[in-house]
């Protein structure tokens, strides 16, 4: 990808990602809270006509080493809340694209939804390691520690970094309230 193409891609992808996050957080808080779903931001492939899973599976029969197809299949299963199949597809993509922070974050979100929290944390931490500016994995780490594990100190550490580096993320005050509530209950 040439430098101008990369800039155009970033200009088109960043607003889409921020919009997706705004919608996620706004919907969560509008619904009154609960366990928020992880952010799965960047590798979503829009649905096309016909059965998406069947068409992706057929494409993979011809091109087993294509990480984009594996990721799209993972996204299709994720959208259907089939966490195990999503994990399987994302793991296949990861074997071919091991350091992609977006893929690692998607895989972590699937592990989180499957109740495999420690594996989710490992994926989110690897995503941050491979993409230090990957705010989605930082947000997901905050959510896992606050909502799933009730670990106020770890959640606060991730939250503080999130707020310092990405103050534009909406509803941070509500997330802080959750963490403060955990501390008060301890």
mmCIF file of C-alpha atoms in Angstrom:
data_model
loop_
_atom_site.group_PDB
_atom_site.id
_atom_site.type_symbol
_atom_site.label_atom_id
_atom_site.label_comp_id
_atom_site.label_asym_id
_atom_site.label_seq_id
_atom_site.Cartn_x
_atom_site.Cartn_y
_atom_site.Cartn_z
ATOM 1 C CA UNK A 1 0.000 0.000 0.000
ATOM 2 C CA UNK A 2 1.485 3.345 -0.979
ATOM 3 C CA UNK A 3 1.747 6.193 1.524
ATOM 4 C CA UNK A 4 -1.129 8.180 -0.069
ATOM 5 C CA UNK A 5 -3.318 5.053 -0.063
ATOM 6 C CA UNK A 6 -2.511 4.458 3.609
ATOM 7 C CA UNK A 7 -3.436 8.046 4.477
ATOM 8 C CA UNK A 8 -6.720 7.767 2.528
ATOM 9 C CA UNK A 9 -7.472 4.474 4.251
ATOM 10 C CA UNK A 10 -6.803 5.964 7.671
ATOM 11 C CA UNK A 11 -8.936 8.997 6.893
ATOM 12 C CA UNK A 12 -11.832 6.773 5.906
ATOM 13 C CA UNK A 13 -11.377 4.095 8.574
ATOM 14 C CA UNK A 14 -10.782 6.280 11.642
ATOM 15 C CA UNK A 15 -14.143 8.115 11.492
ATOM 16 C CA UNK A 16 -15.861 4.777 10.901
ATOM 17 C CA UNK A 17 -14.150 3.254 13.931
ATOM 18 C CA UNK A 18 -14.861 6.262 16.154
ATOM 19 C CA UNK A 19 -18.484 6.279 14.984
ATOM 20 C CA UNK A 20 -18.793 2.583 15.770
ATOM 21 C CA UNK A 21 -17.400 3.124 19.246
ATOM 22 C CA UNK A 22 -19.696 6.095 19.845
ATOM 23 C CA UNK A 23 -22.675 3.989 18.824
ATOM 24 C CA UNK A 24 -21.572 1.113 21.046
ATOM 25 C CA UNK A 25 -21.011 3.253 24.113
ATOM 26 C CA UNK A 26 -24.095 5.398 23.514
ATOM 27 C CA UNK A 27 -26.304 2.346 23.085
ATOM 28 C CA UNK A 28 -24.856 0.713 26.154
ATOM 29 C CA UNK A 29 -25.491 3.659 28.400
ATOM 30 C CA UNK A 30 -28.872 4.446 26.846
ATOM 31 C CA UNK A 31 -29.930 0.898 27.695
ATOM 32 C CA UNK A 32 -29.009 1.456 31.326
ATOM 33 C CA UNK A 33 -25.770 -0.443 31.635
ATOM 34 C CA UNK A 34 -24.970 -4.050 32.231
ATOM 35 C CA UNK A 35 -22.056 -5.985 30.851
ATOM 36 C CA UNK A 36 -20.905 -4.109 27.778
ATOM 37 C CA UNK A 37 -19.865 -6.049 24.755
ATOM 38 C CA UNK A 38 -16.290 -5.666 23.632
ATOM 39 C CA UNK A 39 -15.363 -3.355 20.844
ATOM 40 C CA UNK A 40 -14.897 -5.229 17.573
ATOM 41 C CA UNK A 41 -13.913 -2.318 15.447
ATOM 42 C CA UNK A 42 -11.904 -2.761 12.422
ATOM 43 C CA UNK A 43 -12.138 -5.940 10.505
ATOM 44 C CA UNK A 44 -15.879 -6.124 10.015
ATOM 45 C CA UNK A 45 -16.865 -7.002 6.476
ATOM 46 C CA UNK A 46 -20.328 -5.872 5.419
ATOM 47 C CA UNK A 47 -22.821 -8.568 4.684
ATOM 48 C CA UNK A 48 -23.465 -9.251 1.061
ATOM 49 C CA UNK A 49 -26.245 -11.122 -0.658
ATOM 50 C CA UNK A 50 -26.719 -14.787 0.150
ATOM 51 C CA UNK A 51 -25.379 -16.722 3.073
ATOM 52 C CA UNK A 52 -22.174 -14.977 4.088
ATOM 53 C CA UNK A 53 -20.752 -17.948 5.992
ATOM 54 C CA UNK A 54 -21.351 -20.343 3.103
ATOM 55 C CA UNK A 55 -19.773 -18.015 0.551
ATOM 56 C CA UNK A 56 -16.746 -17.376 2.774
ATOM 57 C CA UNK A 57 -16.348 -21.095 3.418
ATOM 58 C CA UNK A 58 -16.389 -21.744 -0.328
ATOM 59 C CA UNK A 59 -13.806 -19.014 -0.899
ATOM 60 C CA UNK A 60 -11.613 -20.550 1.798
ATOM 61 C CA UNK A 61 -11.739 -23.906 0.020
ATOM 62 C CA UNK A 62 -9.921 -22.186 -2.848
ATOM 63 C CA UNK A 63 -7.652 -19.954 -0.732
ATOM 64 C CA UNK A 64 -6.958 -21.497 2.698
ATOM 65 C CA UNK A 65 -4.046 -19.150 3.423
ATOM 66 C CA UNK A 66 -5.971 -15.895 3.066
ATOM 67 C CA UNK A 67 -6.121 -14.166 6.480
ATOM 68 C CA UNK A 68 -8.713 -11.642 5.251
ATOM 69 C CA UNK A 69 -11.127 -14.471 4.403
ATOM 70 C CA UNK A 70 -10.544 -16.145 7.776
ATOM 71 C CA UNK A 71 -11.123 -12.809 9.521
ATOM 72 C CA UNK A 72 -14.313 -12.168 7.545
ATOM 73 C CA UNK A 73 -15.540 -15.656 8.456
ATOM 74 C CA UNK A 74 -14.747 -14.929 12.111
ATOM 75 C CA UNK A 75 -16.713 -11.686 11.854
ATOM 76 C CA UNK A 76 -19.674 -13.500 10.293
ATOM 77 C CA UNK A 77 -19.725 -16.041 13.128
ATOM 78 C CA UNK A 78 -19.211 -13.244 15.662
ATOM 79 C CA UNK A 79 -22.241 -11.395 14.281
ATOM 80 C CA UNK A 80 -24.269 -14.589 14.804
ATOM 81 C CA UNK A 81 -22.850 -14.877 18.345
ATOM 82 C CA UNK A 82 -21.266 -18.236 17.547
ATOM 83 C CA UNK A 83 -18.208 -17.558 19.699
ATOM 84 C CA UNK A 84 -16.478 -20.922 19.260
ATOM 85 C CA UNK A 85 -16.662 -20.793 15.463
ATOM 86 C CA UNK A 86 -15.584 -17.135 15.517
ATOM 87 C CA UNK A 87 -12.583 -18.063 17.678
ATOM 88 C CA UNK A 88 -11.680 -20.919 15.344
ATOM 89 C CA UNK A 89 -11.770 -18.637 12.291
ATOM 90 C CA UNK A 90 -9.886 -15.806 14.017
ATOM 91 C CA UNK A 91 -7.226 -18.265 15.217
ATOM 92 C CA UNK A 92 -6.785 -19.434 11.615
ATOM 93 C CA UNK A 93 -6.337 -15.809 10.561
ATOM 94 C CA UNK A 94 -3.899 -15.213 13.431
ATOM 95 C CA UNK A 95 -1.686 -18.079 12.292
ATOM 96 C CA UNK A 96 -1.247 -16.146 9.052
ATOM 97 C CA UNK A 97 -1.292 -12.611 10.449
ATOM 98 C CA UNK A 98 0.050 -12.996 13.984
ATOM 99 C CA UNK A 99 0.734 -9.387 14.912
ATOM 100 C CA UNK A 100 -2.303 -7.530 13.582
ATOM 101 C CA UNK A 101 -3.753 -5.602 16.567
ATOM 102 C CA UNK A 102 -7.237 -5.402 15.035
ATOM 103 C CA UNK A 103 -7.376 -9.158 14.553
ATOM 104 C CA UNK A 104 -6.015 -9.791 18.055
ATOM 105 C CA UNK A 105 -8.643 -7.469 19.508
ATOM 106 C CA UNK A 106 -11.416 -9.224 17.568
ATOM 107 C CA UNK A 107 -10.135 -12.592 18.786
ATOM 108 C CA UNK A 108 -10.007 -11.266 22.342
ATOM 109 C CA UNK A 109 -13.599 -10.036 22.072
ATOM 110 C CA UNK A 110 -14.728 -13.485 20.934
ATOM 111 C CA UNK A 111 -12.845 -15.128 23.804
ATOM 112 C CA UNK A 112 -14.461 -12.671 26.213
ATOM 113 C CA UNK A 113 -17.938 -13.480 24.955
ATOM 114 C CA UNK A 114 -17.147 -17.199 25.234
ATOM 115 C CA UNK A 115 -16.238 -16.651 28.899
ATOM 116 C CA UNK A 116 -12.532 -17.296 28.340
ATOM 117 C CA UNK A 117 -11.435 -14.101 30.055
ATOM 118 C CA UNK A 118 -7.753 -14.888 30.581
ATOM 119 C CA UNK A 119 -7.342 -15.690 26.880
ATOM 120 C CA UNK A 120 -9.180 -12.479 26.035
ATOM 121 C CA UNK A 121 -6.776 -10.493 28.197
ATOM 122 C CA UNK A 122 -3.761 -12.115 26.524
ATOM 123 C CA UNK A 123 -5.132 -11.158 23.098
ATOM 124 C CA UNK A 124 -5.864 -7.569 24.136
ATOM 125 C CA UNK A 125 -2.393 -7.219 25.669
ATOM 126 C CA UNK A 126 -0.761 -8.602 22.509
ATOM 127 C CA UNK A 127 -2.826 -6.168 20.445
ATOM 128 C CA UNK A 128 -1.492 -3.285 22.544
ATOM 129 C CA UNK A 129 2.056 -4.599 22.274
ATOM 130 C CA UNK A 130 1.825 -4.829 18.481
ATOM 131 C CA UNK A 131 -0.173 -1.616 18.083
ATOM 132 C CA UNK A 132 0.698 0.800 20.892
ATOM 133 C CA UNK A 133 -1.923 3.267 19.605
ATOM 134 C CA UNK A 134 -4.662 0.638 19.423
ATOM 135 C CA UNK A 135 -7.197 2.268 21.724
ATOM 136 C CA UNK A 136 -9.817 -0.451 21.208
ATOM 137 C CA UNK A 137 -7.716 -3.051 23.014
ATOM 138 C CA UNK A 138 -7.066 -0.599 25.850
ATOM 139 C CA UNK A 139 -10.805 -0.013 26.199
ATOM 140 C CA UNK A 140 -11.477 -3.761 26.077
ATOM 141 C CA UNK A 141 -8.897 -4.383 28.824
ATOM 142 C CA UNK A 142 -10.635 -1.775 30.968
ATOM 143 C CA UNK A 143 -14.029 -3.393 30.358
ATOM 144 C CA UNK A 144 -12.842 -6.931 31.145
ATOM 145 C CA UNK A 145 -11.181 -5.911 34.396
ATOM 146 C CA UNK A 146 -14.084 -3.681 35.492
ATOM 147 C CA UNK A 147 -17.151 -5.631 34.400
ATOM 148 C CA UNK A 148 -16.052 -9.248 34.165
ATOM 149 C CA UNK A 149 -13.371 -9.651 36.800
ATOM 150 C CA UNK A 150 -14.268 -6.831 39.194
ATOM 151 C CA UNK A 151 -10.593 -5.888 39.456
ATOM 152 C CA UNK A 152 -10.849 -2.199 40.276
ATOM 153 C CA UNK A 153 -7.108 -1.485 40.503
ATOM 154 C CA UNK A 154 -6.282 -3.015 37.125
ATOM 155 C CA UNK A 155 -9.354 -1.462 35.534
ATOM 156 C CA UNK A 156 -8.340 1.926 36.943
ATOM 157 C CA UNK A 157 -4.810 1.607 35.584
ATOM 158 C CA UNK A 158 -6.083 0.878 32.070
ATOM 159 C CA UNK A 159 -8.796 3.515 32.396
ATOM 160 C CA UNK A 160 -6.309 6.203 33.436
ATOM 161 C CA UNK A 161 -4.181 5.489 30.388
ATOM 162 C CA UNK A 162 -7.261 5.424 28.148
ATOM 163 C CA UNK A 163 -8.472 8.781 29.463
ATOM 164 C CA UNK A 164 -5.011 10.359 29.262
ATOM 165 C CA UNK A 165 -4.314 9.188 25.714
ATOM 166 C CA UNK A 166 -7.830 9.200 24.249
ATOM 167 C CA UNK A 167 -9.949 11.770 26.118
ATOM 168 C CA UNK A 168 -12.316 11.952 23.136
ATOM 169 C CA UNK A 169 -13.722 8.497 23.912
ATOM 170 C CA UNK A 170 -17.292 9.251 25.015
ATOM 171 C CA UNK A 171 -18.836 8.279 28.318
ATOM 172 C CA UNK A 172 -15.536 7.849 30.124
ATOM 173 C CA UNK A 173 -17.145 9.351 33.219
ATOM 174 C CA UNK A 174 -19.671 6.497 33.315
ATOM 175 C CA UNK A 175 -16.873 3.945 33.072
ATOM 176 C CA UNK A 176 -15.091 5.740 35.923
ATOM 177 C CA UNK A 177 -18.290 5.508 37.973
ATOM 178 C CA UNK A 178 -18.294 1.720 37.514
ATOM 179 C CA UNK A 179 -14.677 1.456 38.638
ATOM 180 C CA UNK A 180 -15.316 3.776 41.605
ATOM 181 C CA UNK A 181 -18.294 1.620 42.563
ATOM 182 C CA UNK A 182 -16.062 -1.458 42.570
ATOM 183 C CA UNK A 183 -13.616 0.299 44.870
ATOM 184 C CA UNK A 184 -16.370 1.412 47.230
ATOM 185 C CA UNK A 185 -17.748 -2.130 47.434
ATOM 186 C CA UNK A 186 -14.338 -3.627 48.251
#
